[in-house]
Coordinates of C-alpha atoms in Angstrom, one line a residue:
M30 CA -31.8 41.8 6.4
S31 CA -34.6 43.1 8.6
T32 CA -35.5 46.1 6.5
V33 CA -38.7 46.3 4.5
N34 CA -38.8 48.5 1.4
L35 CA -42.3 50.0 1.5
P36 CA -43.9 51.0 -1.8
D37 CA -43.9 54.7 -0.9
G38 CA -40.1 54.6 -0.7
R39 CA -39.8 54.5 3.1
K40 CA -37.7 51.8 4.8
L41 CA -39.1 50.0 7.8
T42 CA -36.6 48.2 10.2
L43 CA -38.1 45.2 12.0
T44 CA -37.0 44.1 15.4
A45 CA -37.8 41.0 17.3
T46 CA -40.2 40.8 20.3
E47 CA -39.8 37.8 22.7
W48 CA -43.2 36.4 23.8
A49 CA -43.2 33.8 26.5
R50 CA -45.3 30.8 26.0
P51 CA -47.8 30.2 28.8
A52 CA -47.9 27.0 30.8
G53 CA -51.5 26.4 29.9
A54 CA -54.8 28.0 29.0
P55 CA -55.9 31.3 30.6
A56 CA -57.5 30.8 34.0
S57 CA -59.7 33.9 34.0
R58 CA -61.3 33.7 30.6
I59 CA -62.1 31.2 27.9
A60 CA -60.4 32.2 24.6
Y61 CA -60.8 30.6 21.2
A62 CA -58.9 31.7 18.1
A63 CA -60.8 31.1 14.8
A64 CA -58.1 29.5 12.6
H65 CA -57.6 30.0 8.9
V66 CA -56.8 27.1 6.5
V67 CA -53.6 26.7 4.5
A68 CA -54.2 26.1 0.8
D69 CA -52.2 23.6 -1.3
P70 CA -50.3 26.0 -3.5
L71 CA -49.9 23.5 -6.3
A72 CA -53.6 22.6 -6.5
D73 CA -56.3 24.4 -8.4
N74 CA -57.6 26.6 -5.7
S75 CA -59.2 29.1 -8.2
P76 CA -62.6 30.6 -7.5
G77 CA -65.3 27.9 -7.6
A78 CA -62.9 25.0 -7.5
P79 CA -63.1 22.4 -4.6
A80 CA -60.8 23.5 -1.8
A81 CA -57.5 21.6 -1.7
L82 CA -55.6 22.1 1.6
D83 CA -52.0 21.6 2.8
W84 CA -53.1 19.4 5.7
E85 CA -49.8 19.4 7.6
R86 CA -49.4 23.2 7.6
T87 CA -53.1 23.6 8.4
L88 CA -52.9 21.3 11.4
A89 CA -49.5 22.8 12.5
F90 CA -51.1 26.2 12.7
R91 CA -53.7 24.7 15.2
R92 CA -50.8 23.3 17.2
H93 CA -49.3 26.8 17.3
L94 CA -52.5 28.2 18.7
W95 CA -52.8 25.5 21.3
S96 CA -49.2 26.0 22.3
H97 CA -50.1 29.6 23.3
G98 CA -52.9 28.3 25.5
L99 CA -55.7 29.3 23.1
G100 CA -58.6 27.1 22.1
V101 CA -59.2 26.5 18.4
A102 CA -62.5 27.5 16.8
E103 CA -62.5 25.3 13.8
A104 CA -64.2 25.7 10.4
M105 CA -65.6 29.1 11.2
D106 CA -65.8 32.2 9.0
T107 CA -62.0 32.7 9.3
A108 CA -61.5 29.3 7.6
Q109 CA -63.4 30.7 4.5
R110 CA -66.7 29.1 5.1
G111 CA -68.9 30.3 2.3
M112 CA -65.8 31.9 0.6
G113 CA -63.9 29.0 -0.9
L114 CA -64.0 26.2 1.7
D115 CA -66.6 23.6 0.5
Y116 CA -68.2 21.2 2.9
A117 CA -66.2 18.1 1.9
A118 CA -63.0 19.9 2.9
T119 CA -64.8 21.3 6.0
K120 CA -65.9 17.9 7.3
E121 CA -62.4 16.5 6.9
L122 CA -60.9 19.6 8.5
I123 CA -63.1 19.2 11.6
R124 CA -62.3 15.5 11.8
R125 CA -58.5 16.0 11.5
S126 CA -58.4 18.9 13.9
A127 CA -60.4 17.2 16.6
A128 CA -58.3 14.1 16.3
E129 CA -55.2 16.1 17.1
G130 CA -56.3 16.4 20.8
G131 CA -54.1 19.4 21.3
G132 CA -56.5 21.5 23.4
R133 CA -60.0 23.0 23.6
I134 CA -61.8 22.9 20.3
V135 CA -65.2 24.0 18.9
A136 CA -66.3 23.6 15.3
G137 CA -68.8 25.3 13.1
V138 CA -72.2 23.8 12.1
A139 CA -73.8 25.4 9.1
T140 CA -75.8 24.5 5.9
D141 CA -73.2 25.1 3.2
Q142 CA -73.5 21.6 1.8
L143 CA -76.7 22.9 0.2
A144 CA -76.4 24.5 -3.2
P145 CA -77.0 28.3 -3.5
G146 CA -80.6 29.2 -4.3
Q147 CA -84.0 28.6 -3.0
V148 CA -84.5 25.8 -0.5
T149 CA -87.2 24.7 2.0
L150 CA -87.0 25.1 5.8
D151 CA -86.9 21.3 6.1
Q152 CA -83.9 21.2 3.8
V153 CA -82.2 23.8 6.0
R154 CA -83.1 21.8 9.1
R155 CA -81.7 18.6 7.7
A156 CA -78.5 20.2 6.5
Y157 CA -77.9 21.7 9.9
S158 CA -78.7 18.3 11.5
E159 CA -76.2 16.5 9.3
Q160 CA -73.4 18.9 10.1
L161 CA -74.2 18.8 13.8
A162 CA -73.9 15.1 13.8
D163 CA -70.5 15.3 12.0
V164 CA -69.1 17.8 14.6
L165 CA -70.4 15.7 17.5
T166 CA -69.0 12.5 15.9
A167 CA -65.6 14.2 15.5
G168 CA -65.6 15.0 19.2
A169 CA -65.7 18.8 19.0
A170 CA -68.2 21.1 20.7
P171 CA -70.7 22.6 18.1
V172 CA -71.0 26.2 17.1
L173 CA -74.3 26.8 15.4
M174 CA -73.3 29.3 12.7
C175 CA -75.7 31.6 10.9
S176 CA -77.0 30.1 7.7
R177 CA -77.4 32.1 4.4
H178 CA -80.0 29.5 3.4
L179 CA -82.1 30.1 6.6
A180 CA -81.8 33.9 6.2
A181 CA -83.2 33.6 2.6
T182 CA -86.0 31.1 3.6
A183 CA -87.2 32.0 7.0
R184 CA -90.4 34.0 7.1
D185 CA -90.2 35.3 10.7
A186 CA -88.6 34.8 14.1
D187 CA -90.7 31.6 14.7
D188 CA -89.0 29.9 11.8
Y189 CA -85.6 30.6 13.4
L190 CA -86.8 29.5 16.8
G191 CA -88.2 26.2 15.5
I192 CA -85.1 25.1 13.7
Y193 CA -82.7 26.2 16.5
R194 CA -84.7 24.5 19.2
E195 CA -84.7 21.2 17.2
L196 CA -80.9 21.5 17.0
L197 CA -80.5 22.1 20.7
D198 CA -82.6 19.0 21.4
E199 CA -80.4 16.9 19.0
S200 CA -77.1 18.0 20.5
D201 CA -75.7 15.9 23.4
K202 CA -73.3 18.8 24.2
P203 CA -74.1 22.4 25.0
V204 CA -73.7 24.5 21.9
V205 CA -72.3 27.9 21.1
L206 CA -74.8 30.1 19.2
H207 CA -73.3 32.4 16.6
W208 CA -74.6 35.8 15.5
L209 CA -72.6 37.1 12.5
G210 CA -73.3 40.6 11.4
T211 CA -73.8 41.8 7.8
A212 CA -70.3 43.4 7.8
F213 CA -68.9 39.9 7.7
D214 CA -71.6 38.5 5.4
P215 CA -74.2 40.7 3.7
A216 CA -76.3 37.7 2.9
L217 CA -77.3 37.5 6.6
E218 CA -79.4 40.6 6.6
G219 CA -82.5 40.2 8.8
Y220 CA -81.1 37.2 10.7
W221 CA -83.2 36.1 13.7
G222 CA -86.3 37.4 11.8
S223 CA -85.6 41.1 11.8
S224 CA -83.3 43.8 10.5
D225 CA -84.0 45.6 13.7
V226 CA -81.1 44.5 16.1
D227 CA -83.2 45.1 19.2
K228 CA -86.0 42.8 17.9
A229 CA -83.5 40.2 16.8
T230 CA -82.0 40.3 20.2
E231 CA -85.3 39.5 21.8
T232 CA -85.6 36.4 19.6
V233 CA -82.1 35.3 20.6
L234 CA -82.9 35.7 24.3
E235 CA -86.1 33.8 23.9
L236 CA -84.2 30.9 22.4
V237 CA -81.5 31.0 25.1
N238 CA -84.0 31.3 28.0
S239 CA -86.1 28.4 26.7
N240 CA -83.2 25.9 27.2
P241 CA -80.2 27.6 28.9
A242 CA -78.7 24.2 29.9
K243 CA -78.1 23.4 26.2
V244 CA -76.4 26.8 25.5
D245 CA -72.8 27.2 26.5
G246 CA -72.8 30.7 25.2
I247 CA -73.4 33.0 22.3
K248 CA -70.7 34.5 20.0
I249 CA -71.5 38.0 18.9
S250 CA -69.9 39.5 15.8
L251 CA -71.8 42.7 15.3
L252 CA -68.9 45.1 16.0
D253 CA -71.1 47.0 18.4
A254 CA -69.6 47.0 21.9
D255 CA -72.6 48.6 23.6
H256 CA -75.0 46.1 22.2
E257 CA -72.7 43.2 23.3
I258 CA -72.5 44.5 26.8
G259 CA -76.3 45.0 27.0
L260 CA -76.9 41.4 25.8
R261 CA -74.2 40.0 28.1
R262 CA -76.0 41.5 31.1
R263 CA -79.3 39.8 30.1
L264 CA -78.0 36.3 29.6
P265 CA -79.1 33.6 32.1
A266 CA -76.5 32.6 34.7
G267 CA -74.0 30.1 33.3
V268 CA -74.4 31.2 29.6
R269 CA -71.3 32.9 28.3
L270 CA -70.9 35.8 25.9
Y271 CA -68.1 35.1 23.5
T272 CA -67.0 38.3 21.9
G273 CA -66.4 38.2 18.2
D274 CA -65.8 42.0 18.1
D275 CA -62.4 42.4 16.4
F276 CA -62.6 46.2 17.0
N277 CA -63.2 46.3 20.7
Y278 CA -62.1 43.0 22.2
P279 CA -59.7 44.3 24.9
Q280 CA -62.4 46.3 26.8
L281 CA -65.0 43.6 26.3
I282 CA -62.8 40.8 27.6
R283 CA -61.5 43.0 30.4
G284 CA -65.1 43.6 31.4
D285 CA -66.6 45.8 34.2
E286 CA -68.2 45.4 37.6
Q287 CA -71.2 43.6 36.1
G288 CA -69.3 41.0 34.1
Y289 CA -67.0 40.3 31.1
S290 CA -66.9 38.6 27.7
D291 CA -65.0 35.5 26.9
A292 CA -63.6 35.4 23.4
L293 CA -63.9 33.6 20.0
L294 CA -62.0 35.9 17.6
G295 CA -60.5 35.7 14.2
I296 CA -57.9 38.2 15.1
F297 CA -56.5 35.9 17.7
A298 CA -55.1 33.7 14.9
A299 CA -52.9 36.7 13.9
I300 CA -52.0 37.9 17.4
A301 CA -51.7 34.6 19.4
P302 CA -48.4 35.4 21.2
A303 CA -49.6 38.8 22.3
A304 CA -53.1 37.5 23.3
A305 CA -51.5 34.8 25.4
A306 CA -49.3 37.3 27.2
A307 CA -52.3 39.6 27.8
F308 CA -54.3 36.8 29.3
A309 CA -51.4 35.9 31.5
A310 CA -51.3 39.5 32.8
L311 CA -55.1 39.4 33.3
D312 CA -54.7 36.1 35.3
R313 CA -52.2 37.9 37.5
G314 CA -54.5 40.9 38.0
D315 CA -52.0 43.2 36.2
L316 CA -54.5 45.2 34.2
D317 CA -52.0 47.8 33.2
E318 CA -49.9 45.2 31.5
Y319 CA -53.0 43.6 29.9
D320 CA -53.9 47.0 28.4
R321 CA -50.3 47.7 27.3
I322 CA -50.0 44.4 25.4
F323 CA -53.4 44.6 23.7
A324 CA -53.3 48.3 22.9
P325 CA -51.1 48.1 19.7
T326 CA -52.9 45.0 18.4
V327 CA -56.2 47.0 18.1
P328 CA -55.0 49.3 15.2
L329 CA -53.7 46.1 13.5
S330 CA -57.0 44.3 14.0
R331 CA -59.1 47.3 12.8
H332 CA -57.0 47.5 9.7
I333 CA -57.3 43.7 8.9
F334 CA -61.0 43.9 9.5
K335 CA -61.7 47.2 7.7
K336 CA -64.4 47.3 5.0
P337 CA -65.1 45.2 3.1
T338 CA -64.8 43.3 6.3
F339 CA -65.3 39.8 4.8
Y340 CA -61.9 40.0 3.2
Y341 CA -60.2 40.0 6.6
K342 CA -59.1 36.4 6.0
T343 CA -56.6 37.7 3.4
G344 CA -54.8 39.7 6.0
I345 CA -54.8 36.8 8.5
V346 CA -53.1 34.5 5.9
F347 CA -50.7 37.2 4.7
L348 CA -49.4 37.6 8.3
A349 CA -49.2 33.8 8.8
W350 CA -47.0 33.7 5.7
L351 CA -44.8 36.5 6.9
N352 CA -44.3 34.7 10.2
G353 CA -43.4 31.4 8.6
H354 CA -46.5 29.4 9.4
Q355 CA -46.8 28.6 5.6
D356 CA -44.5 28.8 2.7
H357 CA -46.7 30.7 0.3
F358 CA -49.4 33.3 0.1
T359 CA -52.1 31.4 -1.7
M360 CA -55.7 30.9 -0.5
V361 CA -58.6 28.7 -1.5
G362 CA -60.9 30.4 -3.8
G363 CA -58.1 32.7 -5.0
L364 CA -58.9 35.0 -2.0
Q365 CA -55.3 36.3 -1.8
S366 CA -56.4 38.9 -4.3
G367 CA -58.9 40.4 -1.8
R368 CA -56.7 43.3 -0.6
S369 CA -54.4 45.8 -2.2
V370 CA -50.6 46.4 -2.0
P371 CA -51.1 49.6 0.1
H372 CA -53.3 47.6 2.5
F373 CA -50.6 45.0 2.9
A374 CA -47.9 47.6 3.4
E375 CA -49.8 49.2 6.2
L376 CA -50.5 45.8 7.7
I377 CA -46.8 45.2 7.9
E378 CA -46.2 48.4 9.7
L379 CA -48.9 47.8 12.2
A380 CA -47.8 44.2 12.8
A381 CA -44.3 45.4 13.5
A382 CA -45.6 48.1 15.9
A383 CA -47.4 45.4 17.8
G384 CA -44.4 43.1 18.0
L385 CA -46.1 40.5 15.9
L386 CA -43.5 39.8 13.2
T387 CA -41.7 37.2 15.3
D388 CA -38.9 36.4 12.8
P389 CA -37.8 39.9 11.5
D390 CA -35.3 38.5 8.9
L391 CA -37.9 36.1 7.4
A392 CA -40.7 38.7 7.5
A393 CA -38.6 41.3 5.8
H394 CA -37.4 38.9 3.1
R395 CA -40.9 37.8 2.3
A396 CA -42.4 41.3 2.4
N397 CA -39.7 42.6 0.0
R398 CA -40.2 39.7 -2.4
F399 CA -44.0 40.4 -2.3
M400 CA -43.5 44.2 -2.9
E401 CA -41.1 43.6 -5.7
V402 CA -43.5 41.3 -7.6
M403 CA -46.7 43.3 -6.8
A404 CA -45.5 46.9 -6.8
G405 CA -42.5 46.7 -9.1

């Protein structure tokens, strides 16, 4: 029952790992999991169609994350912002998730209600402002996401600073800034006014230093651990660095004598039980156990987030399906086609090695059905 027939002829036997649920959120770090959305499998979720969600399964997955002590980062890149999730569904998603009241929640603010194409800076500002108001009204803390429209329209760093400063003034809560690299979205080339990361960093620091009381932290997803550490050490007191580095998160969260990163990570949606156990070990000061738990999750994460990185959502949803969090492997925008059969086969092996196929019989049954249909 718990054997997976891999497409190369090998057989993989799955075994269960027991993960204890924590009594609450981690004490030593703030940790958000960026959650995916569950599509309605009977709706038209083909490319370009409005997103139709299975609301109960989508919200149940957020309850799962909260039950492991993690916060939820709602309507972020993992939820297919700009890759199938339109703003009408996004707004409703934020409203429903915030109303659950299950735990800590932040939510993405972007400009994706605007049509693709040329827009003015004022249109970008008003789109951001509309979404900021929606997030605040819902009761979530805002994450100011990178905007494709702003990347295409801004002439220089001053255009970014002007818009972001207005948004900071409008928010009645401290915000999380978000710097998403081109590996996740190639349309964000030159964000913050320069393709030179060092110059862009100076712009980010100018923004944060001009009003640190309005900035809870900044989430960095550049997949460059050295850059993240350097920026972390230059932030004003009280402003957090939330790692979004799905390749190097254990060392960045663990930190060093000069500080550490908190976390806002897409991979935490896939490894929530292990992440919760690692944070519990960190809270106890058991760094060996922390390292032991996280170590096998890194190859899994690096595989899920391998190039083209923006298709990582497909692996997140596939693993959620194997673990019984949804009854199908369908995604909005038809994104389930974003990875190959060999990619999924390796994902299964790596998830098993990390102890993250929590119901071996179910996972094997679903994996074998998938392989039979897709690989013959």
